[in-house]
mmCIF file of C-alpha atoms in Angstrom:
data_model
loop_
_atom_site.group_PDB
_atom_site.id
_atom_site.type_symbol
_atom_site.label_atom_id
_atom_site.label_comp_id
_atom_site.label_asym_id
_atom_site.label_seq_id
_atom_site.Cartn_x
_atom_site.Cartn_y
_atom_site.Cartn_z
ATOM 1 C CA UNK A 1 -20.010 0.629 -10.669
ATOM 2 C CA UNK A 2 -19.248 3.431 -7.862
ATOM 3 C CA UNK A 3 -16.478 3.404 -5.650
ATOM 4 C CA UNK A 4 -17.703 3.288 -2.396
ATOM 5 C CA UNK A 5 -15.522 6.871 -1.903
ATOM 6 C CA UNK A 6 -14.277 9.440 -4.147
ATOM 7 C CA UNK A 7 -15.522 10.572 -7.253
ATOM 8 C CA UNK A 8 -13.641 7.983 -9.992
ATOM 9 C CA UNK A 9 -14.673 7.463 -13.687
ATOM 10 C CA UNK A 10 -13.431 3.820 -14.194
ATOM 11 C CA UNK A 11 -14.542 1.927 -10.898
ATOM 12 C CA UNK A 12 -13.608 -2.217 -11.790
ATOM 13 C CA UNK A 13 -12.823 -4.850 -9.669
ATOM 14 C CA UNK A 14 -9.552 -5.479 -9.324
ATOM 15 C CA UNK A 15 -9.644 -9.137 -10.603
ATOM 16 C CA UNK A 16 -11.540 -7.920 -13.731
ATOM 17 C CA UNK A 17 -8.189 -5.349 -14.945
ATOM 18 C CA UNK A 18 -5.263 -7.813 -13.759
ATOM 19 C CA UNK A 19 -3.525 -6.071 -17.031
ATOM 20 C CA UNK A 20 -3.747 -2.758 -15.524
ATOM 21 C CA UNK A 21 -1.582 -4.108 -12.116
ATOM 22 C CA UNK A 22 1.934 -5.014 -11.908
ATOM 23 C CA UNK A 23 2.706 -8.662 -12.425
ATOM 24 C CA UNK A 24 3.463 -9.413 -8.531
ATOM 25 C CA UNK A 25 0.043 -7.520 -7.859
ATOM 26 C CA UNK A 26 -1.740 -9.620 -10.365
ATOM 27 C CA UNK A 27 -0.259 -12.498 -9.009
ATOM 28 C CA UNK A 28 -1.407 -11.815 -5.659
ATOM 29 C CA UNK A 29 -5.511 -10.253 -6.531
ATOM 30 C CA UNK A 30 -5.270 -13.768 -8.482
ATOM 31 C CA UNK A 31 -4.091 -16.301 -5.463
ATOM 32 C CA UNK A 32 -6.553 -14.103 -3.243
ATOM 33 C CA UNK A 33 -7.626 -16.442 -0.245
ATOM 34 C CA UNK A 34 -8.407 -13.500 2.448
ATOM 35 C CA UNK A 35 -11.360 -13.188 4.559
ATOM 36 C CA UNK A 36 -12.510 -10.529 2.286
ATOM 37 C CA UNK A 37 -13.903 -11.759 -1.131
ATOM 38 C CA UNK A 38 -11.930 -10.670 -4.010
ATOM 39 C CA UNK A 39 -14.565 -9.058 -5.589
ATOM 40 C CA UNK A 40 -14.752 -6.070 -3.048
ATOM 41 C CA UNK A 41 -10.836 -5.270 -4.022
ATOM 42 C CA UNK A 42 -11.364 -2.253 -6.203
ATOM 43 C CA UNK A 43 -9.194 -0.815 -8.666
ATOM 44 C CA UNK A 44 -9.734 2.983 -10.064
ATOM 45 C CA UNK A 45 -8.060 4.454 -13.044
ATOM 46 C CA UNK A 46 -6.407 7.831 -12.079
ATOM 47 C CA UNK A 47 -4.106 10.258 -13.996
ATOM 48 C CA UNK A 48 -0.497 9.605 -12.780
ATOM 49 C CA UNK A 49 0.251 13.224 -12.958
ATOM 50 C CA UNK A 50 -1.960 13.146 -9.765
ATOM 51 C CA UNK A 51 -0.694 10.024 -7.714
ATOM 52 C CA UNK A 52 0.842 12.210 -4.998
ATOM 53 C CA UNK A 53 -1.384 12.046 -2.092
ATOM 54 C CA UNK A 54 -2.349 15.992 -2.033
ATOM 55 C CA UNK A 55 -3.044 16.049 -5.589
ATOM 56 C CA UNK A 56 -4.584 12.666 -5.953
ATOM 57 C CA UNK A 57 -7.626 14.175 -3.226
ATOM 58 C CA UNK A 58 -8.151 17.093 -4.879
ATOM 59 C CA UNK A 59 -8.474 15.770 -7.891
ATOM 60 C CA UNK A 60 -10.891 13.268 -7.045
ATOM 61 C CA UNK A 61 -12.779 14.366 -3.745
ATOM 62 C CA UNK A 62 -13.041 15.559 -0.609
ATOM 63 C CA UNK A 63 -12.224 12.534 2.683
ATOM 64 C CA UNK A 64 -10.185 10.782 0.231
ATOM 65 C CA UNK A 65 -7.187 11.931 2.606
ATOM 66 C CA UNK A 66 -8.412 10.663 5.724
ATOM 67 C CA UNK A 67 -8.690 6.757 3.491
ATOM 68 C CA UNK A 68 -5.037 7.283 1.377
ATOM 69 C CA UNK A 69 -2.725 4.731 3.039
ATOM 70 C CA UNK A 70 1.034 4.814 2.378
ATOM 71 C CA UNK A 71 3.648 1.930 1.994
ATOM 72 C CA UNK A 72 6.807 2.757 2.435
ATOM 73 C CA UNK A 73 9.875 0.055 1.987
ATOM 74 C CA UNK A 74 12.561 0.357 5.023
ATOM 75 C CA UNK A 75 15.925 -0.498 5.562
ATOM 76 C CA UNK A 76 16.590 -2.441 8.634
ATOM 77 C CA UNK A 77 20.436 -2.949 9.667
ATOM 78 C CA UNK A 78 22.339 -4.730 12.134
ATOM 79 C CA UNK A 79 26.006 -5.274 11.594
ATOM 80 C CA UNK A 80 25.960 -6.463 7.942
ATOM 81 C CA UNK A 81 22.765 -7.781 7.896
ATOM 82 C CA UNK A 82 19.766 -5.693 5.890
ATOM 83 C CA UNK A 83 16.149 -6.672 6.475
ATOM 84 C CA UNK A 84 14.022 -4.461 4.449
ATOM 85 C CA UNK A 85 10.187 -4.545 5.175
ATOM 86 C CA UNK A 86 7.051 -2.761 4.317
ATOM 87 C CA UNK A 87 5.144 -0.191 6.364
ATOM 88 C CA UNK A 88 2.042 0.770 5.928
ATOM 89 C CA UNK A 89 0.532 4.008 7.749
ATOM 90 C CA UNK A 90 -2.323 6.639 7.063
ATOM 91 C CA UNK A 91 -1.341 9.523 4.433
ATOM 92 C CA UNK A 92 -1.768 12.019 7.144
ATOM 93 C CA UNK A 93 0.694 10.691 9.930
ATOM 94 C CA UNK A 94 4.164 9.924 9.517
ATOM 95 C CA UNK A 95 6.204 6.817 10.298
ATOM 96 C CA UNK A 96 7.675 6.162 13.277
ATOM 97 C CA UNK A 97 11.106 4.684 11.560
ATOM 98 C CA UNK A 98 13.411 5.428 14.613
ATOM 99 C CA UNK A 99 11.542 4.168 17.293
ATOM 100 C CA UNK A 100 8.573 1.429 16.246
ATOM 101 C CA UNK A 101 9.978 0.033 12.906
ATOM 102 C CA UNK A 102 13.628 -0.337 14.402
ATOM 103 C CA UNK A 103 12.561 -1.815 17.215
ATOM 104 C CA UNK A 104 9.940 -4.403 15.882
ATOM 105 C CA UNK A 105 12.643 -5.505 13.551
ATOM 106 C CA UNK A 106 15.457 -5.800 15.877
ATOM 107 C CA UNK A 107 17.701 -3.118 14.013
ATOM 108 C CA UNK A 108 20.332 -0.836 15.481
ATOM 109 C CA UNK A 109 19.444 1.296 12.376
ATOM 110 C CA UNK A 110 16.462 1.680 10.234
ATOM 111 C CA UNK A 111 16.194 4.073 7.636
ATOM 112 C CA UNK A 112 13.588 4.735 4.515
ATOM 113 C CA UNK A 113 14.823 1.870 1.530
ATOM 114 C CA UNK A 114 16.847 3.803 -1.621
ATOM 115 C CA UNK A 115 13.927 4.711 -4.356
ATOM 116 C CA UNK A 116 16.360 1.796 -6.475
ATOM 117 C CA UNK A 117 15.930 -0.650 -3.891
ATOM 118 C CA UNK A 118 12.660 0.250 -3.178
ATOM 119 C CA UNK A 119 11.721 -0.378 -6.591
ATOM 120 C CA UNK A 120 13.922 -3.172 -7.732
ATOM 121 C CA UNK A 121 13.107 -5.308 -4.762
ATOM 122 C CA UNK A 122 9.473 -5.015 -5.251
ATOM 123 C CA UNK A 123 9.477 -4.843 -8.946
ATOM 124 C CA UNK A 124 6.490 -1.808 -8.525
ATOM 125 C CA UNK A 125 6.856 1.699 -9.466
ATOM 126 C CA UNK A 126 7.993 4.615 -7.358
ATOM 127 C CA UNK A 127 4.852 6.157 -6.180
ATOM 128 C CA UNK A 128 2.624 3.283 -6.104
ATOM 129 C CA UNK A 129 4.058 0.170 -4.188
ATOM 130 C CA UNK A 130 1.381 -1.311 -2.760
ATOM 131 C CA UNK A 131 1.345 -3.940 0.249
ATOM 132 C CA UNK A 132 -0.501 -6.830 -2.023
ATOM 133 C CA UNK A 133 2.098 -8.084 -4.265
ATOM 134 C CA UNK A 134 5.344 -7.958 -1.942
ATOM 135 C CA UNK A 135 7.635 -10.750 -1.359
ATOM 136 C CA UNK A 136 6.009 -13.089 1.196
ATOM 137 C CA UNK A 137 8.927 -13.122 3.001
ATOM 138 C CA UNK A 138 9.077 -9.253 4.279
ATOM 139 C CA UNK A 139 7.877 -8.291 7.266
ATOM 140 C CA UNK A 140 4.649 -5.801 7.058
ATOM 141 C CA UNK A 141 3.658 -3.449 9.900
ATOM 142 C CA UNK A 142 0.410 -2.085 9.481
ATOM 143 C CA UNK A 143 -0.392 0.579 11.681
ATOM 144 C CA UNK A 144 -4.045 0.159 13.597
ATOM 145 C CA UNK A 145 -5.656 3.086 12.099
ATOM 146 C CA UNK A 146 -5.388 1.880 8.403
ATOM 147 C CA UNK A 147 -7.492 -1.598 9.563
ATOM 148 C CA UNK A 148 -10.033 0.522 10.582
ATOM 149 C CA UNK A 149 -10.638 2.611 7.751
ATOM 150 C CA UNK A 150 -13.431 1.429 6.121
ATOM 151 C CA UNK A 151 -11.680 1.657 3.099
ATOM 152 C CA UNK A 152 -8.378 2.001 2.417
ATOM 153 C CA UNK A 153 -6.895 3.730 -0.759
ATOM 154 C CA UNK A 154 -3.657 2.104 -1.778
ATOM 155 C CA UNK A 155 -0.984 2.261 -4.123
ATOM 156 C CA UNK A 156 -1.807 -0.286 -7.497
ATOM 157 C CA UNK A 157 2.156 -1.049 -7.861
ATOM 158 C CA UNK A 158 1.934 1.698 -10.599
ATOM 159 C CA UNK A 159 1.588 5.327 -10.558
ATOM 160 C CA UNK A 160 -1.287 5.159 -13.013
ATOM 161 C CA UNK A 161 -4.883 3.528 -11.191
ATOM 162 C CA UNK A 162 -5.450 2.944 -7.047
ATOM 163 C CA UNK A 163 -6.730 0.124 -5.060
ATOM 164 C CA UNK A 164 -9.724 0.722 -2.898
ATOM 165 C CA UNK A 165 -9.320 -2.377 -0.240
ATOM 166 C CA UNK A 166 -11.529 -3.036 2.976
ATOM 167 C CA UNK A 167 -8.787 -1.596 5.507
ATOM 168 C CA UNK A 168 -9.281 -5.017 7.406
ATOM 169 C CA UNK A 169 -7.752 -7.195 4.491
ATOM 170 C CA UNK A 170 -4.367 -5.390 5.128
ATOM 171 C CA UNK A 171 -4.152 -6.934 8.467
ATOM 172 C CA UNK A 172 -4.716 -10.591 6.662
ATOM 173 C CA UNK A 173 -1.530 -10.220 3.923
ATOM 174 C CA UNK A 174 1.144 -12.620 4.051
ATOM 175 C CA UNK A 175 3.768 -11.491 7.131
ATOM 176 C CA UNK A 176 1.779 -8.738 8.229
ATOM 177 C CA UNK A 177 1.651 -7.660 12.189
ATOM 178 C CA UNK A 178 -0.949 -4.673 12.793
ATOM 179 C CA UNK A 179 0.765 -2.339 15.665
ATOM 180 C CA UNK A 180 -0.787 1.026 17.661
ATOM 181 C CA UNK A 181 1.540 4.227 17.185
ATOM 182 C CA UNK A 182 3.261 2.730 13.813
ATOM 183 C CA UNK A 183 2.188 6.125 12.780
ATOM 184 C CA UNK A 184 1.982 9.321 14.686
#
């Protein structure tokens, strides 16, 4: 099988390496109900030496930069309360914490989550937390541009091995809101 970018070794569909995924990402590629059949979510085996988004396109091809999507965990706070929440923007722009994330989750503060909390919380790897597998109860802003990618190129909730997902499906995960400028 080819990926439909890149240049990868070990193409497989995601539902056919559920070993190779953390347990919450299993969990989710196996309850899959999206519009998207589950058989076009593709995993690739990388090197984890290379799972840094700069590295990770040279190593395996050229527009692979343009597809790499990012999710980063934030911190919402008001008073005591802590909402964290998952953002997910293009590799190439950068999140608009301050301004879009604070705002859409009614925060006086918002911040980037501690790598700890980060991790802990989602029970993924630092490096590859991916937006399938997160607790259904976060919120998920997805910025525009990485639903219309063709393909998106995700984290696999480990630093070893990416997901290649139809950018669309990230717009269908459980408490996600798609939003213009999320990255700039």
């Amino acid at each position: 099988m080819r990926a439909p970018i890149g240049n990868f070794d070990s193409v497989r569909r995601a539902v056919e390496c559920l070993d190779e995924l953390t347990p919450s990402v299993a969990d989710a590629i196996r309850a899959w109900s999206g519009s998207v059949p589950v058989e076009q979510l593709l995993y690739v085996d990388t090197d984890p030496e290379r799972a840094d988004t700069a590295a990770f396109a040279e190593a395996y091809g050229p527009g692979l930069l343009e597809a790499s999507a990012n999710c980063v965990v934030v911190a919402g706070k008001r008073g005591q309360d802590v909402t964290l929440a998952a953002c997910v923007v293009l590799s190439g722009t950068r999140l608009d914490v301050n301004g879009t994330v604070r705002r859409h989750l009614g925060a006086r503060k918002a911040s980037f989550a501690a790598m700890d909390t980060a991790v802990g919380r989602t029970g993924m790897e630092y490096g590859g937390i991916t937006p399938i597998g997160l607790p259904s109860d976060w919120p998920m802003l997805v910025d525009a541009a990485v639903v219309d990618v063709p393909y998106a190129i995700i984290g696999s909730g480990r630093r070893r091995g990416k997901l290649l997902v139809p950018g669309k499906t990230l717009a269908e995960l459980p408490g996600a809101t798609v939003l213009d400028g999320l990255g700039s």
